[in-house]
Amino acid sequence: MGVVGERLQPSLFERSRPGRGGGKIPHPPAGALDRLPAGARREQPPALPELNEPEVVRHYVNLSQLNYAVDTGFYPLGSCTMKFNPKLNEWAARLPGFATLHPLAPDEVAQGTLELLWELEGALAEIGGMRAVSLQPAAGAQGELTGILMIRAYHRDRGDTDRTDVLVPDSSHGTNPATATMAGFRTVTVPSARDGGVDVDAFRAALGPRTAAVMITNPSTLGLFEKRIGELLEAVHEAGALAYMDGANLNAILGRFKPGEAGFDVMHFNVHKTFSTPHGGGGPGAGPVGVGERLVPYLPEPRVLREPDGSFRLERAGERATSIGRLRSYAGNTGVLVRAYAYIRAHGASGLREVSDDAVLAANYLKHRLRDTYEMPYDRPCKHEFVASAATIKRRTGVRTLDIAKRLIDHGFHPPTIYFPLIVEEGMLIEPTETESLETLDAFAEALIEIAAEAERDPALVREAPHAAPVRRLDEATAARQPNLRWRPMAGDTMPCPD
Amino acid sequence: MGVPTDLRYSKDHEWVRVDGDGATIGITEYAAAQLGDVVFVELPDPGSTLDQFGTFGVVESVKAVSDLFAPVAGEVVEVNGELAGRPELVNEEPYGAGWMLRLRIADAAQLEQLLDAPAYEQLISET
């Protein structure tokens, strides 16, 4: 059984034929090469692949058609929120006034973009119940770092320098402890309660004069709303610590729960999750950060300011001495922020609430459809995603969650997130998002139910899946242990690889 | 899955084999099975000192990256250099060639805080 399927094609190096070419590149003027120092010149021309233009175009177009994307099918990747990216957002981001603005353009000619950024800050502050927002961070993880650096600056400013610990629940995203470490803190992991929620008593016991912050995702990575959040945040503040809200799951609570009003001091927004901008690969990202009153002085610079005459300008370097400084060049990744703004304005307040309500409804519907086939370790209504477990199927048939995920590819669906959160055995985290039709949700549920039946009937069929994908089961362990990161010529008369 | 009776265990799924004032440490077969195929093991330098239940390294599998916790405090005498090139030994022989480090035990009384084989078996049957 080969790993490489028929639909994969040879690389450009293998397709190359000496002397073949595409566009006409002007020859350099006579003697141009002589102007280069001898030591900087190649002894031989580089072994670049030689092909004509249609061959190159077909190569990449055919490769692109092997891809599975949210524009080609259902993509229920839990925690990642692979929601559809409305094309209206793309139209807005391509408007020449936004798309062609030079990042160093003076404020006078950037008024439209600055006004949009200022309004977006206001909209995010309203949505999060926060006092102010910075759009600078280039991703959610950088937003986390920004938030924790502001908390560090807050404690230092007060001369409260013994606070070395950041508390996180054991269901937290891996970026939370990574952020704490990057900011010079020690991470203390607090186990979850049996119902999957944060264990308020365990947090109380862990809180103390050394606690700088707690980082909480609400709803949690299990897709469960933290019902005792108010109580928890009160205890955090009593201990003199601040509370960070990981906004990864904000898409479940729009218009229903404002983290700032619940007592969170700082949060980040994942615009690619909640506000439908493309994920990595769709261009640079953004992870705006909202803060409550206490952290406003520490916001990164430059902030977008509105002058008394109604014009807008960027804060000047050093204008606000308490700022933690710059996190990103210029005003952040504005292209993706324009898309987020377009999404917010297209929906309005009531529309955004409906987005969350529909995402929650879709997740609970799928959970209900699958509950007789897969275990639901946390048997209570979920928010926008839920964890199902194949632990019983594995014990009975030897078929693992990994196998089920691979078999879903044969059934035409992108697999859900598997083995995350780590605290669920044989877990799969399923997040349908709000944009899928009832027919799509039903087809996905039926595929998962059918695969469970296949596991009983013909376990090898599931264990050896996928059968219909461009590549079969890959050997992940060998790929990680002995990574082969460069194409090399196989043998014979193929082109040599450039070294 | 057998749990060797001559070892002591931590709740974090590390095992200790005591030999005089020396201890050999690794992760249990249960832990290795839960992690899946191990692809990388990061271990401390010999000579470094470890606190009981403090982290001493990292094990990375195709599923997850997890911290390793020292079941007893002590000074690292030797680490298993084989694992750099053959991390799969952790899966294949968790109690043998997949060992991770040897310590000089700082305080033998700490061993009393660890589980014996029946208690560890009980722990993994509950999870």
XYZ file of C-alpha atoms in Angstrom:
626
model
C 0.000 0.000 0.000
C 1.666 3.164 -1.172
C 1.359 6.389 0.721
C 1.319 8.630 -2.336
C -1.962 8.572 -4.233
C -2.498 8.956 -7.959
C -3.709 12.512 -7.738
C -0.427 13.837 -6.434
C 1.911 14.876 -9.151
C 5.646 15.068 -9.696
C 7.392 18.196 -8.426
C 8.462 20.993 -10.754
C 12.027 19.701 -10.519
C 10.948 16.329 -11.834
C 8.930 17.913 -14.654
C 11.805 20.147 -15.690
C 13.398 19.639 -19.147
C 16.631 21.367 -20.149
C 16.087 24.388 -22.362
C 12.335 24.672 -21.784
C 11.120 28.062 -20.612
C 8.333 30.523 -20.250
C 8.418 34.323 -20.359
C 11.117 36.256 -22.094
C 13.501 37.786 -19.588
C 15.657 40.597 -21.007
C 19.344 39.726 -21.198
C 21.530 41.891 -18.970
C 23.517 44.558 -20.787
C 26.891 43.490 -22.119
C 29.544 43.428 -19.423
C 27.005 43.583 -16.569
C 28.359 40.417 -14.986
C 31.877 41.843 -15.009
C 30.729 44.504 -12.576
C 30.047 41.864 -9.905
C 33.002 40.954 -7.675
C 34.425 37.585 -8.750
C 33.817 36.085 -5.305
C 30.092 36.857 -5.504
C 29.571 35.031 -8.793
C 28.345 31.471 -9.185
C 30.610 29.009 -10.905
C 27.597 27.305 -12.454
C 24.100 28.583 -13.137
C 21.572 27.566 -10.465
C 19.713 24.335 -11.220
C 16.294 25.984 -11.394
C 13.464 23.937 -12.905
C 12.802 24.679 -16.571
C 9.158 24.549 -17.684
C 6.788 26.495 -19.887
C 4.077 28.690 -18.420
C 1.037 26.382 -18.929
C 2.886 23.549 -17.180
C 3.600 25.728 -14.168
C 0.040 27.076 -13.988
C -1.479 23.590 -14.280
C 0.896 22.256 -11.644
C -0.225 24.777 -9.044
C -3.903 24.832 -10.012
C -4.050 21.037 -9.794
C -2.268 21.083 -6.451
C -4.697 23.731 -5.165
C -7.611 21.474 -6.112
C -6.315 18.797 -3.743
C -6.834 21.245 -0.916
C -9.775 21.072 1.440
C -10.980 24.455 2.602
C -13.945 26.130 4.229
C -14.878 27.237 0.699
C -15.072 23.592 -0.446
C -16.699 21.821 2.502
C -17.673 21.528 6.166
C -14.752 22.133 8.508
C -15.777 21.415 12.130
C -12.324 21.957 13.642
C -13.047 22.575 17.325
C -11.269 25.428 19.082
C -10.051 26.763 15.709
C -13.468 28.078 14.621
C -13.156 27.600 10.881
C -16.080 29.850 10.117
C -16.896 30.936 6.613
C -15.130 34.117 5.472
C -17.818 36.294 3.850
C -16.756 37.678 0.477
C -18.088 41.090 1.467
C -15.117 41.380 3.841
C -12.765 40.754 0.938
C -14.434 43.465 -1.118
C -14.017 45.955 1.709
C -10.364 45.114 2.315
C -9.618 45.538 -1.386
C -11.047 49.055 -1.626
C -8.099 51.066 -2.931
C -8.280 53.623 -0.114
C -7.502 50.869 2.382
C -5.474 48.511 0.233
C -3.050 51.031 -1.286
C -2.451 53.266 1.723
C 1.252 53.466 2.538
C 1.935 52.506 6.178
C 4.014 55.665 6.606
C 1.393 57.938 5.054
C 0.896 61.085 7.158
C -2.244 61.160 9.307
C -3.845 63.789 7.053
C -4.104 61.364 4.123
C -4.987 58.333 6.279
C -8.133 59.766 7.886
C -10.480 57.086 6.504
C -8.373 54.175 7.740
C -7.748 55.844 11.105
C -11.463 56.487 11.539
C -12.218 52.835 10.749
C -9.629 51.680 13.293
C -11.003 54.070 15.899
C -14.556 52.830 15.321
C -13.400 49.204 15.411
C -11.704 49.818 18.766
C -14.994 51.227 20.034
C -17.018 48.290 18.714
C -14.669 45.739 20.285
C -14.687 47.637 23.590
C -18.501 47.530 23.546
C -18.574 43.813 22.686
C -16.035 42.922 25.400
C -17.309 45.336 28.046
C -13.834 46.853 28.095
C -12.708 50.448 28.586
C -10.279 50.653 25.654
C -8.777 48.484 22.920
C -5.461 48.212 21.085
C -5.557 46.775 17.588
C -1.791 46.317 17.400
C -1.096 42.665 18.234
C -0.634 40.545 15.130
C -2.294 37.383 16.468
C -4.191 36.036 19.468
C -1.008 34.746 21.079
C 0.647 38.147 20.721
C -2.498 39.655 22.196
C -2.052 37.367 25.208
C 1.550 38.491 25.581
C 0.450 42.123 25.322
C -2.139 41.559 28.045
C 0.223 39.834 30.445
C 2.945 42.455 29.850
C 0.407 45.125 30.789
C -0.425 43.197 33.975
C 3.295 43.002 34.749
C 3.650 46.747 34.238
C 0.622 47.370 36.500
C 2.079 45.370 39.407
C 5.534 46.923 38.954
C 4.094 50.428 38.918
C 2.554 49.733 42.307
C 5.839 48.390 43.653
C 4.172 44.983 43.950
C 7.150 43.004 42.681
C 6.697 39.665 44.460
C 3.990 38.469 42.106
C 5.689 35.741 40.082
C 2.881 33.286 39.328
C 0.234 33.005 36.649
C -2.552 30.481 37.320
C -4.150 28.582 34.431
C -6.668 25.710 34.443
C -5.455 22.396 33.006
C -7.864 22.791 30.089
C -6.185 26.021 28.943
C -4.774 26.652 25.498
C -1.050 25.901 25.283
C -0.456 29.555 24.450
C -1.460 30.567 28.014
C 1.503 28.978 29.834
C 3.735 29.959 26.902
C 2.649 33.590 27.313
C 3.265 33.521 31.058
C 6.754 32.112 30.501
C 7.558 34.668 27.785
C 6.595 37.453 30.204
C 8.900 36.021 32.891
C 6.244 34.413 35.083
C 5.935 30.908 36.474
C 2.862 28.950 35.366
C 0.826 27.128 37.993
C -1.681 24.665 36.517
C -4.920 24.144 38.427
C -6.882 20.916 37.760
C -10.458 21.203 36.465
C -13.479 20.181 38.512
C -15.291 16.954 37.645
C -17.947 18.787 35.629
C -15.246 20.185 33.346
C -15.428 23.711 34.788
C -12.751 25.588 36.676
C -12.405 24.309 40.235
C -13.102 27.496 42.195
C -11.931 25.984 45.483
C -8.667 24.774 43.937
C -8.150 28.272 42.495
C -8.844 29.846 45.884
C -6.217 27.577 47.428
C -3.670 28.457 44.745
C -4.269 32.235 44.868
C -1.996 34.305 47.081
C 0.415 37.212 47.361
C 2.580 35.679 44.631
C -0.251 35.488 42.093
C 0.113 38.084 39.348
C -2.756 36.920 37.155
C -5.126 34.134 36.254
C -5.835 33.278 32.622
C -9.285 31.870 31.910
C -10.989 30.889 28.669
C -14.755 31.316 28.929
C -16.459 29.327 27.523
C -13.688 26.840 28.278
C -11.844 24.753 25.717
C -14.413 22.037 26.486
C -17.102 24.355 25.114
C -18.594 24.834 28.581
C -19.577 28.139 30.116
C -17.871 28.838 33.444
C -20.913 29.391 35.600
C -18.948 30.400 38.698
C -16.873 33.004 36.914
C -18.088 35.923 39.068
C -17.135 34.141 42.267
C -13.750 33.188 40.838
C -12.928 36.722 39.677
C -13.886 38.146 43.061
C -11.386 35.815 44.703
C -8.734 36.809 42.146
C -9.168 40.506 42.898
C -9.266 39.912 46.645
C -5.832 38.305 46.283
C -4.579 41.435 44.495
C -4.193 39.632 41.169
C -5.681 40.559 37.806
C -7.788 38.391 35.506
C -6.968 37.688 31.865
C -9.735 36.441 29.596
C -8.578 34.321 26.664
C -11.105 35.454 24.063
C -10.667 32.417 21.831
C -14.278 31.387 22.397
C -15.876 34.811 22.314
C -17.804 33.684 19.233
C -20.100 31.723 21.587
C -21.161 34.611 23.807
C -21.555 37.731 21.643
C -24.274 39.946 23.042
C -24.825 37.520 25.936
C -21.760 37.899 28.162
C -19.350 40.811 28.381
C -16.062 39.716 29.977
C -15.298 43.235 31.243
C -18.618 43.447 33.082
C -17.928 40.071 34.705
C -14.711 41.495 36.136
C -12.016 40.538 33.641
C -9.275 43.158 33.493
C -7.940 42.344 30.043
C -8.834 40.113 27.105
C -7.855 39.436 23.540
C -10.084 39.032 20.503
C -9.330 36.447 17.823
C -10.676 38.270 14.783
C -10.216 35.122 12.662
C -12.548 33.193 14.946
C -15.161 35.587 16.151
C -15.124 38.084 13.301
C -14.713 35.747 10.314
C -11.375 36.940 8.953
C -9.200 34.346 7.188
C -7.005 32.048 9.282
C -3.254 31.781 8.852
C -2.467 31.358 5.187
C -5.119 33.945 4.358
C -2.643 36.702 5.176
C -1.373 38.348 8.342
C -3.608 38.137 11.412
C -4.697 40.372 14.262
C -5.341 39.815 17.964
C -6.708 43.057 19.418
C -6.582 43.486 23.200
C -9.194 45.137 25.379
C -8.500 46.464 28.876
C -10.438 47.728 31.853
C -9.783 51.087 33.502
C -6.741 49.953 35.502
C -4.708 48.883 32.489
C -5.519 51.726 30.087
C -2.252 53.587 30.871
C -0.192 50.577 29.777
C -1.769 49.982 26.351
C 0.772 49.573 23.556
C 1.605 52.602 21.477
C 0.536 54.089 19.182
C -3.135 54.401 20.072
C -5.543 55.919 17.563
C -6.658 59.276 18.965
C -9.560 61.531 18.028
C -8.795 65.214 18.238
C -11.347 67.766 19.499
C -11.931 68.883 15.885
C -13.026 65.332 14.953
C -9.871 64.410 13.026
C -7.828 61.322 13.852
C -4.152 60.781 14.480
C -1.756 58.111 15.698
C -0.124 58.669 19.049
C 3.508 59.742 18.703
C 6.381 57.588 19.997
C 6.977 58.323 23.687
C 3.832 60.469 23.995
C 2.506 58.244 26.821
C 5.329 57.271 29.204
C 3.374 54.463 30.910
C 2.855 52.474 27.669
C 4.482 49.062 27.459
C 5.672 50.186 24.012
C 5.204 48.900 20.521
C 4.154 45.331 19.784
C 3.950 45.577 16.027
C 5.118 47.921 13.312
C 2.837 50.720 12.108
C -0.809 50.493 13.192
C -1.018 46.686 13.173
C -2.245 44.516 10.292
C -4.939 46.842 9.058
C -6.077 44.713 6.084
C -7.445 42.045 8.366
C -8.895 44.669 10.714
C -10.902 46.125 7.821
C -12.423 42.657 7.305
C -13.346 42.391 10.992
C -14.921 45.850 10.857
C -16.918 44.877 7.760
C -18.227 41.772 9.546
C -19.258 43.718 12.640
C -21.006 46.423 10.607
C -22.707 43.903 8.319
C -24.261 42.163 11.324
C -24.897 44.931 13.795
C -25.529 44.263 17.481
C -28.556 42.015 17.052
C -26.924 40.146 14.179
C -23.825 39.365 16.224
C -25.953 37.994 19.040
C -27.697 35.800 16.478
C -24.297 34.568 15.246
C -23.501 33.239 18.717
C -26.975 31.864 19.299
C -26.849 29.920 16.020
C -23.337 28.608 16.710
C -24.534 27.333 20.113
C -27.679 25.838 18.605
C -25.713 24.018 15.879
C -23.256 22.558 18.402
C -26.021 21.360 20.732
C -27.896 19.850 17.787
C -24.849 17.841 16.683
C -24.121 16.805 20.248
C -27.680 15.561 20.588
C -27.517 13.630 17.311
C -24.270 11.892 18.321
C -24.971 11.145 21.966
C -26.161 7.568 21.405
C -23.055 6.708 19.388
C -20.220 8.559 21.128
C -19.672 9.303 24.783
C -20.283 12.857 25.936
C -17.981 13.196 28.967
C -19.658 16.453 30.063
C -23.356 15.872 29.874
C -24.740 19.367 30.009
C -25.674 21.906 27.350
C -22.577 23.157 25.546
C -21.812 26.490 23.966
C -20.362 26.651 20.424
C -18.411 23.348 20.565
C -18.398 20.065 22.451
C -16.118 17.151 23.232
C -17.170 13.666 22.210
C -15.115 10.617 23.112
C -14.512 7.352 21.282
C -13.036 5.666 24.380
C -15.670 2.915 24.432
C -15.360 2.269 20.700
C -11.594 1.966 21.167
C -11.929 -0.520 24.016
C -14.378 -2.637 22.036
C -12.908 -2.500 18.521
C -9.370 -1.120 18.796
C -10.390 1.775 16.525
C -9.001 5.038 17.902
C -10.199 8.603 17.554
C -7.319 9.193 15.150
C -8.684 6.438 12.882
C -12.200 7.869 12.999
C -10.822 11.294 12.080
C -8.969 9.828 9.088
C -12.061 7.896 7.988
C -14.093 11.139 8.012
C -11.886 12.321 5.154
C -13.201 9.418 3.052
C -16.721 10.529 3.930
C -15.941 13.981 2.530
C -15.506 15.965 5.739
C -12.598 17.690 7.373
C -11.975 15.921 10.700
C -12.633 17.717 13.974
C -9.820 18.601 16.375
C -8.657 15.426 18.121
C -6.885 14.754 21.424
C -7.552 18.300 22.634
C -8.250 19.281 25.359
C -5.764 16.759 26.728
C -7.937 15.942 29.738
C -10.444 13.891 27.697
C -9.523 10.341 26.667
C -9.882 9.718 22.907
C -11.514 13.121 22.601
C -12.692 14.974 19.532
C -13.619 18.631 19.754
C -16.411 19.432 17.306
C -17.302 23.009 16.361
C -19.828 23.387 13.548
C -20.006 27.243 13.618
C -23.165 29.183 12.821
C -23.140 29.149 9.033
C -23.925 25.493 8.276
C -27.306 24.309 7.069
C -29.330 21.623 8.819
C -28.612 19.297 5.870
C -24.845 19.683 6.328
C -25.063 19.083 10.078
C -27.178 15.972 9.486
C -24.804 14.623 6.830
C -21.854 15.053 9.185
C -23.651 13.372 12.094
C -24.642 10.478 9.841
C -21.042 10.073 8.653
C -19.797 9.831 12.257
C -22.563 7.346 13.121
C -21.737 5.271 10.034
C -18.014 5.230 10.927
C -18.859 3.936 14.410
C -20.806 1.126 12.695
C -17.879 0.476 10.353
C -15.597 0.179 13.390
C -17.754 -2.719 14.639
C -18.191 -4.337 11.225
C -14.774 -3.875 9.652
C -12.279 -2.228 12.016
C -9.432 -2.529 9.496
C -11.363 -0.322 7.053
C -11.321 2.482 9.626
C -7.826 1.809 10.950
C -6.317 2.041 7.453
C -8.242 5.138 6.379
C -8.139 7.388 4.479
C -8.627 5.374 1.316
C -9.855 8.127 -1.017
C -7.565 11.040 -0.114
C -4.618 12.289 -2.200
C -2.300 10.723 0.386
C -2.944 7.681 2.571
C -2.074 7.409 6.287
C 1.151 9.289 6.890
C 3.795 8.091 9.316
C 3.717 11.075 11.663
C 6.177 9.555 14.130
C 8.946 9.011 11.566
C 8.218 12.396 10.000
C 8.810 14.034 13.388
C 11.760 11.852 14.402
C 13.637 12.058 11.101
C 12.252 15.093 9.334
C 13.023 15.220 5.625
C 12.700 18.879 4.892
C 14.064 19.143 1.365
C 13.223 17.542 -1.951
C 16.048 15.452 -3.351
C 16.244 13.889 -6.779
C 15.089 10.282 -6.675
C 17.533 8.762 -9.173
C 18.318 8.507 -12.869
C 17.947 11.338 -15.323
C 15.917 13.801 -13.188
C 17.269 17.276 -12.636
C 19.814 17.733 -9.884
C 18.429 19.544 -6.871
C 19.933 22.995 -6.268
C 22.083 22.914 -3.154
C -0.340 -3.667 30.922
C 1.963 -4.809 33.737
C 3.205 -2.492 36.488
C 6.616 -3.716 37.770
C 6.477 -4.386 41.505
C 10.066 -3.343 42.272
C 9.526 0.323 41.356
C 8.011 3.396 42.987
C 5.625 5.676 41.065
C 4.552 9.322 41.034
C 1.021 10.499 40.330
C 2.491 12.184 37.238
C 3.331 8.718 35.842
C 7.099 8.659 36.383
C 8.777 5.575 37.860
C 11.853 5.332 40.128
C 14.197 2.384 40.513
C 16.200 2.818 43.743
C 19.722 1.427 44.011
C 21.499 2.559 47.210
C 21.510 6.366 47.104
C 21.016 6.318 43.333
C 17.742 6.367 41.415
C 16.881 5.650 37.798
C 13.853 7.525 36.470
C 11.580 7.083 33.466
C 7.919 7.305 32.499
C 5.476 4.428 32.876
C 4.120 2.228 30.121
C 0.701 3.754 30.770
C 2.085 7.276 30.247
C 3.906 6.224 27.073
C 0.729 4.621 25.698
C -1.318 7.731 26.486
C 1.219 9.973 24.784
C 1.413 7.849 21.654
C 4.569 7.719 19.548
C 7.257 9.727 21.329
C 9.262 11.838 18.880
C 11.519 13.928 21.119
C 12.784 13.907 24.702
C 14.492 16.923 26.280
C 16.566 16.092 29.354
C 18.592 18.222 31.808
C 22.389 18.425 31.869
C 24.236 16.076 34.241
C 25.187 17.989 37.371
C 21.941 19.935 37.561
C 19.813 19.548 40.680
C 16.124 18.745 40.642
C 13.381 19.514 43.165
C 10.858 16.865 44.046
C 7.858 17.202 41.684
C 9.650 19.998 39.787
C 9.968 19.734 36.009
C 13.109 18.084 34.664
C 12.387 17.939 30.970
C 9.884 17.639 28.182
C 8.536 14.711 26.222
C 6.980 15.353 22.836
C 4.735 12.865 21.060
C 2.664 13.010 17.908
C -0.250 14.010 20.164
C 1.125 16.461 22.682
C 4.068 18.081 24.445
C 4.212 17.260 28.160
C 6.436 18.238 31.071
C 8.398 15.588 32.938
C 8.362 15.789 36.741
C 11.067 14.540 39.084
C 9.573 12.033 41.556
C 12.409 12.722 44.022
C 14.902 15.542 44.491
C 18.559 15.023 43.672
C 21.530 15.701 41.445
C 21.483 14.412 37.876
C 24.333 11.930 37.458
C 23.622 10.676 33.965
C 21.000 11.058 31.242
C 20.038 8.513 28.609
C 21.795 9.862 25.512
C 20.283 7.077 23.380
C 16.920 8.840 23.468
C 18.232 11.728 21.355
C 18.458 9.475 18.321
C 15.893 6.837 19.317
C 13.023 8.458 21.253
C 10.877 5.422 20.330
C 12.667 3.516 23.123
C 10.304 5.305 25.531
C 7.379 3.492 23.874
C 9.156 0.221 23.259
C 10.845 -0.325 26.626
C 9.577 2.300 29.086
C 10.993 0.423 32.097
C 14.235 -0.614 30.373
C 16.148 1.043 27.527
C 13.686 3.955 27.591
C 14.947 5.186 30.999
C 15.586 8.927 31.165
C 17.996 9.852 33.925
C 19.950 8.702 36.951
C 19.936 10.804 40.109
C 21.832 10.891 43.367
C 18.904 11.023 45.794
C 18.995 14.068 48.091
C 16.509 12.812 50.673
C 15.484 9.165 50.782
C 12.483 10.037 52.966
C 10.829 11.566 49.876
C 10.438 8.075 48.456
C 7.725 7.514 51.051
C 5.551 10.057 49.212
C 5.515 7.879 46.101
C 3.116 5.081 45.210
C 3.909 1.387 45.245
C 2.829 -0.820 42.334
C -0.671 -1.734 43.627
C -1.434 1.917 44.459
C -0.246 3.029 41.016
C -2.298 0.311 39.341
C -5.299 1.601 41.260
C -4.564 5.151 40.060
C -4.471 4.268 36.368
C -7.542 2.065 36.585
C -9.523 5.056 37.895
C -8.622 7.406 35.057
